[in-house]
PDB file of C-alpha atoms in Angstrom:
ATOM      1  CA  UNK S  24      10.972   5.427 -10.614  1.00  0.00           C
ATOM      2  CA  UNK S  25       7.338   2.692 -10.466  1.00  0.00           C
ATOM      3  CA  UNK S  26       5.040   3.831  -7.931  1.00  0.00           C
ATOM      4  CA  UNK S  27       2.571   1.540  -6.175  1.00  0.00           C
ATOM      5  CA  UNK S  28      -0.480   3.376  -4.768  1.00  0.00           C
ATOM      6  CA  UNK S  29      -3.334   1.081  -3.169  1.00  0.00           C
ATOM      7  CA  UNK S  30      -6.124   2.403  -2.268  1.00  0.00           C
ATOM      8  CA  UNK S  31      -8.471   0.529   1.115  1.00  0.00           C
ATOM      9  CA  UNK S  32     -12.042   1.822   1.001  1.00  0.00           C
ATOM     10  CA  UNK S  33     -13.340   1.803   4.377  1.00  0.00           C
ATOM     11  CA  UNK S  34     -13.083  -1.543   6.167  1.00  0.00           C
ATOM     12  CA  UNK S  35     -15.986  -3.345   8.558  1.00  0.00           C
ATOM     13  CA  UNK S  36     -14.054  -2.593  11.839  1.00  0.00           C
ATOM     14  CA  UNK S  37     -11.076   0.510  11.413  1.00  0.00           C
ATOM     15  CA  UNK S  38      -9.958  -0.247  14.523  1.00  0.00           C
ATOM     16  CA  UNK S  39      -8.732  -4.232  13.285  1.00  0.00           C
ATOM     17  CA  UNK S  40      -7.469  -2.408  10.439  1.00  0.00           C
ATOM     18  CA  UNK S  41      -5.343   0.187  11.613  1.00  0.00           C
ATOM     19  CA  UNK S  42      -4.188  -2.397  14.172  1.00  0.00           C
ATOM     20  CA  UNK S  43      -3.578  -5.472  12.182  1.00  0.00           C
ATOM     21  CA  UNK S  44      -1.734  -2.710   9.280  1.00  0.00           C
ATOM     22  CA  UNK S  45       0.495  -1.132  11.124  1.00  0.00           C
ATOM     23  CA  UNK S  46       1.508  -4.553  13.675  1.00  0.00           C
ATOM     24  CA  UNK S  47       1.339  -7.138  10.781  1.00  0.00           C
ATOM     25  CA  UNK S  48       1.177  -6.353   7.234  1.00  0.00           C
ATOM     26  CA  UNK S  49       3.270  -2.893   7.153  1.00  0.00           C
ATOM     27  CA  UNK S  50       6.297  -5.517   8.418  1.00  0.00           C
ATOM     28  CA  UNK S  51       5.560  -8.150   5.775  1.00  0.00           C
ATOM     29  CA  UNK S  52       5.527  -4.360   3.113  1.00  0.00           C
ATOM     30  CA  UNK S  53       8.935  -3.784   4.684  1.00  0.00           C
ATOM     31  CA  UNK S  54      10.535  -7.225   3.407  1.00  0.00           C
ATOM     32  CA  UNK S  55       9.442  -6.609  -0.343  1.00  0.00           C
ATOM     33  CA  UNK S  56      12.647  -6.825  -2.018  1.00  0.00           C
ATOM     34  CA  UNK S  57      13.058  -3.894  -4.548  1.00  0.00           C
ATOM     35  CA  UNK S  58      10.870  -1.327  -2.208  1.00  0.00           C
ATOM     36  CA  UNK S  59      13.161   1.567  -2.315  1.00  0.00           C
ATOM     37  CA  UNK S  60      11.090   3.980   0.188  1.00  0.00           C
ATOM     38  CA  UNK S  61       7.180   3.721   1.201  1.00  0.00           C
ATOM     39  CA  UNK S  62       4.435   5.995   3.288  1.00  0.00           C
ATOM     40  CA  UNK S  63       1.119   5.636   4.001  1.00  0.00           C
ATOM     41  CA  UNK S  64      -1.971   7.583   5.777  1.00  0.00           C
ATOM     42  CA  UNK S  65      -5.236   7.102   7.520  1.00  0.00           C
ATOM     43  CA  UNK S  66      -6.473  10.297   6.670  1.00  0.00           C
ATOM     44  CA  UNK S  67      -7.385  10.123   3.019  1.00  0.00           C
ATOM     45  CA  UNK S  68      -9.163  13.000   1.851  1.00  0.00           C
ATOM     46  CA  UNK S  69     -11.251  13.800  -1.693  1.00  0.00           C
ATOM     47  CA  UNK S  70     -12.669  17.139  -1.361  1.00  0.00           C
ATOM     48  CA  UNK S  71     -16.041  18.166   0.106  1.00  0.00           C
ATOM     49  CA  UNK S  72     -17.545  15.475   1.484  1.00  0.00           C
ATOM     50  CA  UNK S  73     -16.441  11.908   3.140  1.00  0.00           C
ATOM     51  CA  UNK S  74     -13.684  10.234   1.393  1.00  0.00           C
ATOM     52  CA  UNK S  75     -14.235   6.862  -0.593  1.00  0.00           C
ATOM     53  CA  UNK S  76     -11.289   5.783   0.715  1.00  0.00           C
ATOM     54  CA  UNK S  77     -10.374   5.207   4.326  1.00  0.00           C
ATOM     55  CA  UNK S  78      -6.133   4.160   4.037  1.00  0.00           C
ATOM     56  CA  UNK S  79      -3.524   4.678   1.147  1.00  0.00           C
ATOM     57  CA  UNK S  80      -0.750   3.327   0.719  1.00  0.00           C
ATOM     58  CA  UNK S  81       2.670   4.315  -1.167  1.00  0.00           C
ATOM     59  CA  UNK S  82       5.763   2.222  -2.395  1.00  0.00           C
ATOM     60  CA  UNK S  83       8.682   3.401  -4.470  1.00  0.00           C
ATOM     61  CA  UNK S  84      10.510   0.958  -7.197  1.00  0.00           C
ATOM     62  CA  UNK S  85      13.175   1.441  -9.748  1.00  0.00           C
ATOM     63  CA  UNK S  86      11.029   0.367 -12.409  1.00  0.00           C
ATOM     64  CA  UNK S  87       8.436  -2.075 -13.471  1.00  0.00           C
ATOM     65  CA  UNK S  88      10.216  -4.789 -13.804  1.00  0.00           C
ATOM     66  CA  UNK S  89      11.494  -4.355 -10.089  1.00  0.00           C
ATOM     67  CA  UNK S  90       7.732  -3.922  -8.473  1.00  0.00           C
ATOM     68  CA  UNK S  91       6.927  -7.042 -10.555  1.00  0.00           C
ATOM     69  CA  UNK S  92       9.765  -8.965  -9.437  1.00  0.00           C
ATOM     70  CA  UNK S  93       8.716  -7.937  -5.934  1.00  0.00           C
ATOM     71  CA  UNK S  94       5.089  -8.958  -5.976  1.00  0.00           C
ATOM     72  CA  UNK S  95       6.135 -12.738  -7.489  1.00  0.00           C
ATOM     73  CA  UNK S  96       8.299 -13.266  -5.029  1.00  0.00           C
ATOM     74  CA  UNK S  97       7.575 -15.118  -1.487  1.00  0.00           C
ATOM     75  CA  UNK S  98       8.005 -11.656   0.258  1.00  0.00           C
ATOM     76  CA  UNK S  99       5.170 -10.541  -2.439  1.00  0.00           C
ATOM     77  CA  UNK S 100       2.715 -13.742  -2.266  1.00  0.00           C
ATOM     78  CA  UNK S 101       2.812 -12.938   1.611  1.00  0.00           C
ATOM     79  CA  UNK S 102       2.107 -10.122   1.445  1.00  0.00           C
ATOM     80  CA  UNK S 103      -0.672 -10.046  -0.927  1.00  0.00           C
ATOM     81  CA  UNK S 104      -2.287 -13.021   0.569  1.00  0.00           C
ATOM     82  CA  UNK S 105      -2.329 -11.052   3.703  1.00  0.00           C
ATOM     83  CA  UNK S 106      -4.339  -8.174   2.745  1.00  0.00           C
ATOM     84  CA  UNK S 107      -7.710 -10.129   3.050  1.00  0.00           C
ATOM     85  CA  UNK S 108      -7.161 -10.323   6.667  1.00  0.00           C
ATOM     86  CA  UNK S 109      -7.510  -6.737   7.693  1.00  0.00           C
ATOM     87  CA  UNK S 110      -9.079  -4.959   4.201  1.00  0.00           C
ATOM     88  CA  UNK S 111     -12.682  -5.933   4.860  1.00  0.00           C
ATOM     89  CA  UNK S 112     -13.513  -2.738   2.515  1.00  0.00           C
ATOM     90  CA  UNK S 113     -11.386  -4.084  -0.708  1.00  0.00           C
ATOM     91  CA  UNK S 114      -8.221  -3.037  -2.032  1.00  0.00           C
ATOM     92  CA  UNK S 115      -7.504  -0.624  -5.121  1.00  0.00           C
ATOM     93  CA  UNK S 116      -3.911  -1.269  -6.353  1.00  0.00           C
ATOM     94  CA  UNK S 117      -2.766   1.285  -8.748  1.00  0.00           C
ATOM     95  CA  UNK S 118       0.479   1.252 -10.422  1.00  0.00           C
ATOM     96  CA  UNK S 119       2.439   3.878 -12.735  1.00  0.00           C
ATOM     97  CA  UNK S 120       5.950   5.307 -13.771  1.00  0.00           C
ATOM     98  CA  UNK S 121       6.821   8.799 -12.335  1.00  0.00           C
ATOM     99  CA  UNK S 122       7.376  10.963 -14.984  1.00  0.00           C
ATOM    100  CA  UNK S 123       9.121  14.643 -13.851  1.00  0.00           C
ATOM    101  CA  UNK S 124      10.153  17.953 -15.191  1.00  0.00           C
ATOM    102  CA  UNK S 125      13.706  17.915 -14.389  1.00  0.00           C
ATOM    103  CA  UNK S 126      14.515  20.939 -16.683  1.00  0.00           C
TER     104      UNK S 126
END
């Protein structure tokens, strides 16, 4: 299993965001070929304190080579050229193998 994890600190309006994320780019997310499950949350917390980071986002691949064929294809280019139009805040995109004790 490859996880993606991206990260949105918080955006210029959160109302566009949540809007324009959950209408528009969470459908474009859906069509990445390879995405085996994903989640995500508006309620992003660190601790004490306000949290850096205002949305997160999760997406599950069967390896590296799968997430990578996913973000070069058109499905992928859409969707990463799309992110400019509702992350006003930036975007940190995080990726990793999942490693687990299975015995």
């Amino acid at each position: 299993m490859h996880k993606l994890v991206v990260l949105y600190p918080a955006p210029t309006d959160p109302a566009h965001f949540r809007e324009y994320y959950v209408s528009t780019h969470l459908p474009l997310v859906k069509k990445l070929p390879g995405l085996l499950d994903w989640r995500y949350s508006f309620e992003v917390a660190s601790g004490p304190g306000e949290s850096p980071y205002f949305a997160i986002f999760e997406g599950d691949f069967a390896d590296s080579a799968a997430l990578g064929k996913a973000l070069s294809s058109p499905e992928g280019a859409a969707t990463l050229a799309d992110v400019e139009n509702y992350a006003t805040g930036g975007s940190i995109a995080l990726n990793y193998p999942v490693h687990t004790d299975e015995g």
